[in-house]
CSV table of C-alpha atoms in Angstrom, one decimal:
chain,number,residue,atom,x,y,z
A,1,MET,CA,0.1,0.1,0.3
A,2,ALA,CA,1.4,3.4,-1.1
A,3,ILE,CA,1.4,5.6,2.2
A,4,THR,CA,3.4,9.3,2.0
A,5,ALA,CA,1.7,10.5,4.8
A,6,VAL,CA,-0.1,9.6,8.4
A,7,GLY,CA,-1.7,12.4,10.5
A,8,VAL,CA,-2.0,12.5,14.2
A,9,LEU,CA,-5.5,13.9,15.2
A,10,ARG,CA,-6.2,15.9,18.5
A,11,GLU,CA,-8.7,14.0,20.5
A,12,THR,CA,-12.1,16.2,21.2
A,13,VAL,CA,-14.1,13.5,23.2
A,14,PRO,CA,-13.8,15.3,26.7
A,15,GLY,CA,-11.8,13.8,29.5
A,16,GLU,CA,-9.6,12.1,26.6
A,17,ARG,CA,-6.3,12.7,27.3
A,18,ARG,CA,-4.3,9.9,25.0
A,19,VAL,CA,-2.8,11.0,21.8
A,20,ALA,CA,-2.5,8.2,19.1
A,21,PHE,CA,1.0,8.9,18.3
A,22,VAL,CA,4.0,10.1,20.5
A,23,PRO,CA,7.0,11.9,19.3
A,24,ASP,CA,9.4,9.2,20.1
A,25,LEU,CA,8.2,7.1,17.5
A,26,VAL,CA,8.0,9.8,14.4
A,27,PRO,CA,12.0,9.2,13.6
A,28,ALA,CA,10.6,5.3,13.3
A,29,VAL,CA,7.9,6.5,10.7
A,30,ARG,CA,10.2,8.5,9.1
A,31,ARG,CA,12.7,5.8,8.2
A,32,LEU,CA,9.7,3.9,6.6
A,33,GLY,CA,9.7,6.9,4.1
A,34,VAL,CA,6.5,8.5,5.5
A,35,THR,CA,5.7,12.0,6.7
A,36,VAL,CA,4.4,12.3,10.1
A,37,LEU,CA,1.6,15.1,10.1
A,38,ALA,CA,0.7,16.5,13.7
A,39,GLU,CA,-2.3,18.7,14.4
A,40,PRO,CA,-1.4,21.4,17.1
A,41,GLY,CA,-2.1,20.4,20.6
A,42,ALA,CA,-2.6,16.8,19.3
A,43,GLY,CA,0.1,15.6,22.4
A,44,LEU,CA,-0.7,18.2,24.9
A,45,ARG,CA,-2.6,16.5,27.2
A,46,ALA,CA,-0.4,13.3,27.2
A,47,GLY,CA,2.7,15.8,27.9
A,48,HIS,CA,4.1,16.3,24.7
A,49,HIS,CA,4.5,19.8,23.4
A,50,ASP,CA,4.3,20.8,19.6
A,51,ASP,CA,8.0,21.5,19.8
A,52,ASP,CA,8.6,17.8,20.4
A,53,TYR,CA,6.9,16.8,17.3
A,54,GLU,CA,8.9,19.2,15.4
A,55,ALA,CA,11.7,18.3,17.2
A,56,ALA,CA,11.3,14.4,16.3
A,57,GLY,CA,10.5,15.6,12.3
A,58,ALA,CA,7.3,15.9,12.2
A,59,VAL,CA,5.0,18.7,10.1
A,60,LEU,CA,2.7,20.8,12.4
A,61,ALA,CA,-0.7,21.1,10.0
A,62,GLY,CA,-4.2,22.4,10.7
A,63,ARG,CA,-7.0,19.8,11.3
A,64,GLY,CA,-8.0,20.9,7.6
A,65,GLU,CA,-4.2,19.9,6.3
A,66,VAL,CA,-4.1,16.6,7.9
A,67,LEU,CA,-7.2,15.5,6.9
A,68,ARG,CA,-6.6,16.5,3.5
A,69,ARG,CA,-3.3,15.3,3.2
A,70,ALA,CA,-2.9,12.1,5.2
A,71,ASP,CA,-3.4,8.8,3.8
A,72,VAL,CA,-3.6,7.4,7.2
A,73,LEU,CA,-5.5,9.2,9.9
A,74,LEU,CA,-4.4,8.3,13.5
A,75,GLY,CA,-6.8,8.7,16.4
A,76,ILE,CA,-7.8,7.0,20.1
A,77,ARG,CA,-11.2,7.5,19.6
A,78,PRO,CA,-13.5,8.2,16.2
A,79,PRO,CA,-12.6,11.5,14.8
A,80,SER,CA,-15.4,14.2,14.8
A,81,THR,CA,-15.4,14.5,11.0
A,82,ASP,CA,-17.9,14.6,8.2
A,83,PRO,CA,-17.4,11.8,6.4
A,84,VAL,CA,-18.7,13.1,3.1
A,85,HIS,CA,-16.7,16.5,3.4
A,86,GLU,CA,-13.6,15.8,5.5
A,87,LEU,CA,-12.6,12.3,4.4
A,88,ARG,CA,-11.8,11.0,1.1
A,89,PRO,CA,-12.2,7.7,-1.1
A,90,GLY,CA,-9.0,5.3,0.1
A,91,GLN,CA,-8.0,7.2,2.9
A,92,VAL,CA,-7.2,5.1,6.2
A,93,LEU,CA,-9.0,6.1,9.4
A,94,ALA,CA,-7.2,3.4,12.2
A,95,ALA,CA,-8.4,4.1,15.9
A,96,LEU,CA,-10.3,2.1,18.7
A,97,LEU,CA,-13.7,2.2,16.4
A,98,ARG,CA,-15.9,-0.2,18.6
A,99,PRO,CA,-17.8,-0.2,15.7
A,100,GLN,CA,-20.8,-2.0,17.0
A,101,ARG,CA,-21.7,1.4,18.9
A,102,ILE,CA,-21.4,3.6,15.9
A,103,PRO,CA,-23.1,1.7,13.1
A,104,PHE,CA,-24.5,4.4,10.9
A,105,LEU,CA,-21.1,6.4,11.2
A,106,VAL,CA,-19.3,3.0,10.2
A,107,ARG,CA,-22.1,2.9,7.0
A,108,GLN,CA,-20.9,6.3,6.3
A,109,TRP,CA,-17.7,5.4,6.1
A,110,ALA,CA,-18.2,2.7,4.1
A,111,ASP,CA,-20.3,4.7,1.4
A,112,ARG,CA,-17.4,7.1,1.4
A,113,GLY,CA,-14.9,4.3,0.2
A,114,VAL,CA,-12.7,4.9,3.8
A,115,THR,CA,-10.9,1.8,5.0
A,116,ALA,CA,-11.8,2.1,8.6
A,117,ILE,CA,-9.2,-0.4,10.9
A,118,GLY,CA,-10.0,-1.3,14.7
A,119,LEU,CA,-7.2,-1.1,16.7
A,120,ASP,CA,-9.4,-2.8,19.3
A,121,LEU,CA,-10.2,-5.6,16.9
A,122,ALA,CA,-6.9,-7.6,16.7
A,123,PRO,CA,-7.2,-11.5,16.4
A,124,ASP,CA,-5.9,-13.3,19.0
A,125,LEU,CA,-2.6,-14.6,16.9
A,126,PRO,CA,1.3,-14.2,18.1
A,127,ALA,CA,1.2,-11.8,14.7
A,128,GLY,CA,-1.4,-9.6,15.9
A,129,TYR,CA,-0.3,-9.3,19.4
A,130,PRO,CA,2.1,-6.0,18.5
A,131,LEU,CA,-1.0,-4.4,16.8
A,132,ASP,CA,-3.4,-5.0,19.8
A,133,ALA,CA,-4.2,-1.7,21.0
A,134,GLY,CA,-7.3,-3.2,22.7
A,135,ALA,CA,-5.0,-5.2,24.9
A,136,SER,CA,-2.2,-2.8,25.5
A,137,GLN,CA,-4.9,-0.1,27.0
A,138,ALA,CA,-6.5,-2.8,28.5
A,139,ARG,CA,-3.3,-3.5,30.6
A,140,VAL,CA,-3.3,0.1,31.6
A,141,ALA,CA,-7.1,0.3,32.9
A,142,GLY,CA,-6.1,-2.7,35.2
A,143,TYR,CA,-3.4,-1.2,36.9
A,144,ARG,CA,-5.0,2.1,37.4
A,145,ALA,CA,-8.2,0.2,38.8
A,146,VAL,CA,-6.5,-1.1,41.3
A,147,LEU,CA,-4.8,2.4,42.3
A,148,LEU,CA,-8.1,4.1,41.9
A,149,ALA,CA,-9.5,1.4,44.2
A,150,ALA,CA,-6.7,2.0,47.0
A,151,GLU,CA,-7.6,5.9,46.9
A,152,HIS,CA,-11.1,4.9,47.9
A,153,LEU,CA,-10.2,2.0,50.9
A,154,ASP,CA,-10.4,3.0,54.3
A,155,ARG,CA,-7.2,1.2,55.2
A,156,CYS,CA,-4.0,1.0,53.4
A,157,LEU,CA,-3.6,-2.0,50.9
A,158,PRO,CA,-0.3,-3.4,51.5
A,159,PRO,CA,0.4,-5.3,55.0
A,160,TRP,CA,0.8,-2.2,57.4
A,161,GLY,CA,1.8,-2.8,61.2
A,162,THR,CA,3.6,-1.2,64.2
A,163,THR,CA,5.6,-2.6,66.6
A,164,ASP,CA,2.9,-4.2,68.1
A,165,GLY,CA,2.0,-6.2,65.5
A,166,LEU,CA,1.1,-6.1,61.7
A,167,PHE,CA,-2.6,-5.5,60.4
A,168,ASP,CA,-4.4,-8.1,58.5
A,169,PRO,CA,-3.8,-7.6,54.9
A,170,LEU,CA,-6.4,-6.6,52.5
A,171,ARG,CA,-7.8,-9.1,50.3
A,172,VAL,CA,-8.2,-8.5,46.3
A,173,LEU,CA,-10.6,-10.5,44.2
A,174,VAL,CA,-10.3,-10.0,40.2
A,175,VAL,CA,-13.3,-11.7,38.3
A,176,GLY,CA,-11.6,-12.3,34.8
A,177,ALA,CA,-8.2,-12.7,34.1
A,178,GLY,CA,-7.8,-11.3,30.7
A,179,HIS,CA,-5.2,-8.7,30.1
A,180,ALA,CA,-7.1,-6.2,32.4
A,181,GLY,CA,-7.9,-8.6,35.0
A,182,LEU,CA,-4.2,-10.2,34.7
A,183,GLN,CA,-2.8,-6.6,35.3
A,184,ALA,CA,-4.9,-5.8,38.2
A,185,ILE,CA,-3.7,-9.1,39.9
A,186,ASP,CA,-0.1,-8.3,39.2
A,187,THR,CA,-0.9,-4.8,40.3
A,188,ALA,CA,-2.2,-5.9,43.7
A,189,ARG,CA,0.8,-8.3,43.9
A,190,ARG,CA,3.2,-6.0,43.7
A,191,LEU,CA,1.5,-3.7,46.5
A,192,GLY,CA,1.4,-6.9,49.1
A,193,ALA,CA,-2.5,-7.7,48.7
A,194,PRO,CA,-3.2,-11.5,48.6
A,195,VAL,CA,-5.5,-11.9,45.6
A,196,GLY,CA,-8.2,-14.4,44.3
A,197,ALA,CA,-9.2,-14.7,40.9
A,198,VAL,CA,-12.0,-16.3,39.2
A,199,GLU,CA,-11.1,-17.5,35.8
A,200,PRO,CA,-12.7,-20.6,34.0
A,201,ARG,CA,-10.2,-20.2,31.1
A,202,HIS,CA,-7.4,-22.6,31.1
A,203,ARG,CA,-4.5,-20.1,29.5
A,204,GLU,CA,-6.0,-17.1,31.8
A,205,ARG,CA,-6.1,-19.5,34.9
A,206,ALA,CA,-2.4,-20.4,34.4
A,207,ALA,CA,-1.3,-16.7,33.6
A,208,ALA,CA,-3.2,-15.4,36.9
A,209,ALA,CA,-1.8,-18.5,38.8
A,210,ALA,CA,2.1,-17.5,37.5
A,211,LEU,CA,1.4,-14.1,39.0
A,212,GLY,CA,0.7,-15.4,42.5
A,213,ALA,CA,-3.4,-15.4,42.6
A,214,ASP,CA,-5.1,-17.8,44.3
A,215,LEU,CA,-7.5,-19.4,41.9
A,216,LEU,CA,-11.2,-19.7,42.7
A,217,CYS,CA,-13.5,-22.7,41.4
A,218,LEU,CA,-17.3,-21.7,41.4
A,219,SER,CA,-19.6,-24.4,42.1
A,220,GLY,CA,-21.5,-25.1,38.8
A,221,VAL,CA,-19.3,-23.0,36.4
A,222,HIS,CA,-16.8,-25.3,34.6
A,223,PRO,CA,-13.7,-24.8,32.7
A,224,ALA,CA,-13.4,-23.3,29.3
A,225,MET,CA,-10.9,-23.6,26.5
A,226,ASP,CA,-11.4,-19.9,25.0
A,227,GLU,CA,-13.2,-16.9,24.8
A,228,ARG,CA,-16.2,-18.4,22.9
A,229,GLU,CA,-16.5,-21.0,26.0
A,230,LEU,CA,-16.3,-18.4,28.6
A,231,TRP,CA,-19.4,-16.3,27.2
A,232,GLN,CA,-21.2,-19.5,26.6
A,233,SER,CA,-20.4,-20.2,29.9
A,234,LEU,CA,-21.5,-17.0,31.4
A,235,ASP,CA,-25.2,-17.1,29.2
A,236,ARG,CA,-25.7,-21.0,30.3
A,237,ASP,CA,-24.2,-21.0,33.9
A,238,ARG,CA,-25.3,-17.4,34.6
A,239,ALA,CA,-27.2,-18.4,37.9
A,240,ALA,CA,-24.0,-20.7,39.3
A,241,TRP,CA,-21.6,-17.5,38.4
A,242,VAL,CA,-24.2,-15.4,40.8
A,243,ALA,CA,-24.3,-17.6,43.2
A,244,GLY,CA,-20.9,-18.0,43.5
A,245,LEU,CA,-19.7,-14.5,43.3
A,246,ALA,CA,-22.2,-13.9,46.0
A,247,GLU,CA,-20.7,-16.8,48.4
A,248,ALA,CA,-16.9,-15.4,47.7
A,249,SER,CA,-16.8,-11.7,47.3
A,250,VAL,CA,-17.8,-11.0,51.0
A,251,ARG,CA,-14.6,-12.2,51.9
A,252,TYR,CA,-12.8,-9.6,49.8
A,253,ASP,CA,-12.2,-6.1,50.7
A,254,LEU,CA,-11.4,-5.0,46.8
A,255,VAL,CA,-13.4,-6.6,44.2
A,256,VAL,CA,-12.4,-5.6,40.0
A,257,THR,CA,-14.5,-7.2,37.6
A,258,THR,CA,-13.5,-6.8,33.8
A,259,LEU,CA,-16.0,-9.4,32.0
A,260,ALA,CA,-17.5,-7.9,28.9
A,261,ARG,CA,-17.8,-8.4,25.3
A,262,PRO,CA,-18.0,-6.4,22.2
A,263,GLY,CA,-21.6,-5.3,21.4
A,264,ARG,CA,-23.0,-7.1,24.3
A,265,THR,CA,-24.5,-6.2,27.3
A,266,PRO,CA,-22.1,-6.9,29.9
A,267,PRO,CA,-23.8,-9.8,32.5
A,268,VAL,CA,-24.6,-8.5,35.9
A,269,LEU,CA,-22.5,-11.1,38.2
A,270,LEU,CA,-22.9,-9.1,41.6
A,271,HIS,CA,-26.5,-8.0,42.4
A,272,THR,CA,-26.9,-5.1,44.8
A,273,GLU,CA,-27.7,-7.5,47.8
A,274,THR,CA,-24.3,-8.9,47.5
A,275,VAL,CA,-22.5,-5.8,47.1
A,276,ALA,CA,-24.3,-4.6,50.4
A,277,ARG,CA,-22.9,-7.5,52.3
A,278,LEU,CA,-19.5,-6.6,51.6
A,279,ARG,CA,-17.3,-5.2,54.6
A,280,PRO,CA,-18.0,-1.7,55.3
A,281,GLY,CA,-15.1,0.2,53.5
A,282,SER,CA,-14.8,-2.2,50.8
A,283,VAL,CA,-14.3,-1.1,47.4
A,284,LEU,CA,-15.5,-2.6,43.8
A,285,VAL,CA,-14.3,-1.2,40.4
A,286,ASP,CA,-16.5,-2.5,37.6
A,287,LEU,CA,-14.1,-2.2,34.1
A,288,ALA,CA,-16.8,-3.5,32.7
A,289,ALA,CA,-19.2,-0.6,33.1
A,290,ARG,CA,-20.7,0.6,30.1
A,291,PRO,CA,-23.6,3.0,29.5
A,292,GLU,CA,-26.2,-0.1,29.3
A,293,GLY,CA,-24.7,-1.3,32.7
A,294,GLY,CA,-21.8,-3.4,34.0
A,295,ASN,CA,-20.9,-6.5,36.1
A,296,ILE,CA,-22.1,-4.9,39.1
A,297,GLU,CA,-26.0,-4.3,39.2
A,298,GLY,CA,-26.9,-0.5,38.5
A,299,VAL,CA,-23.2,0.3,37.6
A,300,LEU,CA,-22.8,3.2,35.1
A,301,PRO,CA,-19.4,4.6,33.6
A,302,ASP,CA,-17.5,7.5,35.4
A,303,THR,CA,-19.5,7.1,38.4
A,304,THR,CA,-18.9,6.5,42.3
A,305,THR,CA,-21.9,5.2,44.6
A,306,LEU,CA,-22.2,4.3,48.0
A,307,VAL,CA,-23.9,0.9,48.8
A,308,GLY,CA,-25.3,-0.3,52.2
A,309,ASP,CA,-23.0,0.6,55.1
A,310,GLY,CA,-20.5,2.1,53.2
A,311,THR,CA,-19.3,0.0,50.2
A,312,THR,CA,-18.0,2.1,47.7
A,313,VAL,CA,-19.0,0.9,43.6
A,314,ILE,CA,-17.0,2.6,41.1
A,315,GLY,CA,-18.0,2.5,37.4
A,316,ALA,CA,-14.9,2.8,35.5
A,317,GLY,CA,-15.0,4.8,32.4
A,318,GLU,CA,-11.8,5.1,30.1
A,319,LEU,CA,-9.1,4.4,32.9
A,320,ALA,CA,-6.5,4.5,30.5
A,321,ALA,CA,-6.9,8.0,29.7
A,322,GLN,CA,-6.1,8.6,33.4
A,323,VAL,CA,-2.5,7.8,32.7
A,324,PRO,CA,-2.0,9.2,29.4
A,325,GLY,CA,1.8,9.1,29.2
A,326,THR,CA,2.1,5.3,29.2
A,327,ALA,CA,-0.9,4.7,27.4
A,328,SER,CA,0.0,7.0,24.5
A,329,ARG,CA,3.2,5.8,24.1
A,330,ALA,CA,1.8,1.6,24.3
A,331,TYR,CA,-0.7,2.5,21.4
A,332,SER,CA,1.8,4.3,19.7
A,333,HIS,CA,3.8,1.0,19.3
A,334,ASN,CA,0.6,-0.7,18.4
A,335,VAL,CA,0.2,2.0,15.7
A,336,LEU,CA,3.9,1.6,14.5
A,337,ALA,CA,3.2,-2.3,14.1
A,338,LEU,CA,0.1,-1.0,12.1
A,339,LEU,CA,1.9,1.0,9.6
A,340,GLU,CA,5.0,-1.5,9.0
A,341,ARG,CA,2.2,-4.2,8.2
A,342,LEU,CA,0.0,-1.9,5.8
A,343,LEU,CA,3.2,-1.1,4.1
A,344,ARG,CA,4.2,-4.6,3.4
A,345,GLY,CA,1.2,-5.5,1.9
A,346,GLY,CA,-1.9,-3.2,2.6
A,347,PRO,CA,-5.3,-4.1,4.2
A,348,GLY,CA,-7.3,-6.9,2.8
A,349,THR,CA,-9.7,-9.8,3.7
A,350,GLU,CA,-7.3,-12.6,3.2
A,351,ASP,CA,-4.5,-11.0,5.5
A,352,PRO,CA,-5.1,-13.1,8.7
A,353,VAL,CA,-4.4,-10.1,11.2
A,354,LEU,CA,-5.5,-7.1,9.4
A,355,GLY,CA,-8.9,-8.9,7.7
A,356,PRO,CA,-10.4,-9.3,11.3
A,357,MET,CA,-9.6,-5.5,12.2
A,358,LEU,CA,-11.3,-4.2,8.9
A,359,VAL,CA,-14.4,-2.6,9.7
A,360,THR,CA,-14.7,-1.1,6.3
A,361,ASP,CA,-12.9,-1.6,3.2
A,362,ARG,CA,-13.5,-1.1,-0.6
A,363,GLY,CA,-17.1,0.5,0.2
A,364,ALA,CA,-18.4,-2.5,2.3
A,365,VAL,CA,-18.9,-3.0,5.9
A,366,ARG,CA,-16.6,-5.7,6.8
A,367,HIS,CA,-17.3,-6.4,10.3
A,368,GLU,CA,-20.0,-8.8,10.4
A,369,PRO,CA,-21.5,-7.9,14.1
A,370,THR,CA,-22.0,-4.3,12.7
A,371,SER,CA,-23.0,-5.3,9.4
A,372,ARG,CA,-25.7,-7.5,11.0
A,373,LEU,CA,-26.7,-4.5,13.2
A,374,LEU,CA,-27.3,-2.8,10.3
A,375,MET,CA,-29.4,-5.0,8.1
A,376,GLU,CA,-31.3,-5.4,11.5
A,377,ALA,CA,-32.2,-1.7,11.8
A,378,THR,CA,-32.8,-1.7,8.0
A,379,ALA,CA,-35.4,-4.4,8.3
A,380,VAL,CA,-37.1,-2.8,11.4
A,381,ALA,CA,-37.5,0.2,9.1
A,382,GLY,CA,-39.0,-1.7,6.7
A,383,LEU,CA,-36.5,-0.2,3.9
A,384,PRO,CA,-35.5,-2.7,0.8
């Protein structure tokens, strides 16, 4: 694929502090023969000034010029642009797209001939790991979740004591040992807390155990080989999950839940009556929180509520945006890997890595779940 310029857009979503590409990696792109265009102020909230981009070899350009000249547009979130008047056919857009949340915008990209690539859609293959921004940002969120909870706990998280003796350590439970869960386990363990983990998938259980987590088995929840079997278990054995977590969670002071799948409402695993039974002063962080709900009953993103006698429930929003320096640098490495792959061959459905990441290409919606949503919406509207 011929790429002469990539554009780094300034994020416009309130609260978003990350930037899609950091100055440190600009020379690596220039060595590929590609010009980096940076919108003024793009990196400011992540600690990168315009002078840093210019010193690294990037060219500062207004938003209109970036949109016009860049062959590949880079963002954290889908950019606030008019697909018809500000994007051009053949242009590539790469971001954390979460396409099932924006199906009609996806349709507009396809109609315009834009190739949209979801950096949150990298396949679970070794060759896909360098491009997997969903994983890199989840790890940052898992780290931040533990620190955020520690700020709300009424006691210190690590073992603490005096000459008279050591206080009992606070206990941490992590539900789901994906990328975010594993980082939460590692962070809590490094802070000295004993950690329990609920995870039926074999590979993730092994990874959690390697980090020092105590693996819990919930009665009626069977082992799972992969993510598909995990979601089948959550659908089929939901009552066993709820009952098992109701029994287990009350033994912990800090609970982090992480189980959500794209395009689906997260399963409610902890009901209000269970949360109210936790020790007063306990904290729960729901990393699965979405506008439609989360793993904890009644949770909403970017909210903190008190339940019962003083249990704090935090609905996590974009926690990675609260650690913009690390999150932006990790994301930039994912972007660099994407650019290198595009330059080697360009996007194509036959590419085992880029194929699953294609949301739109050559005038069509390639992401099957989003395409289904659009067809269902069309059928409901009675359109041909």
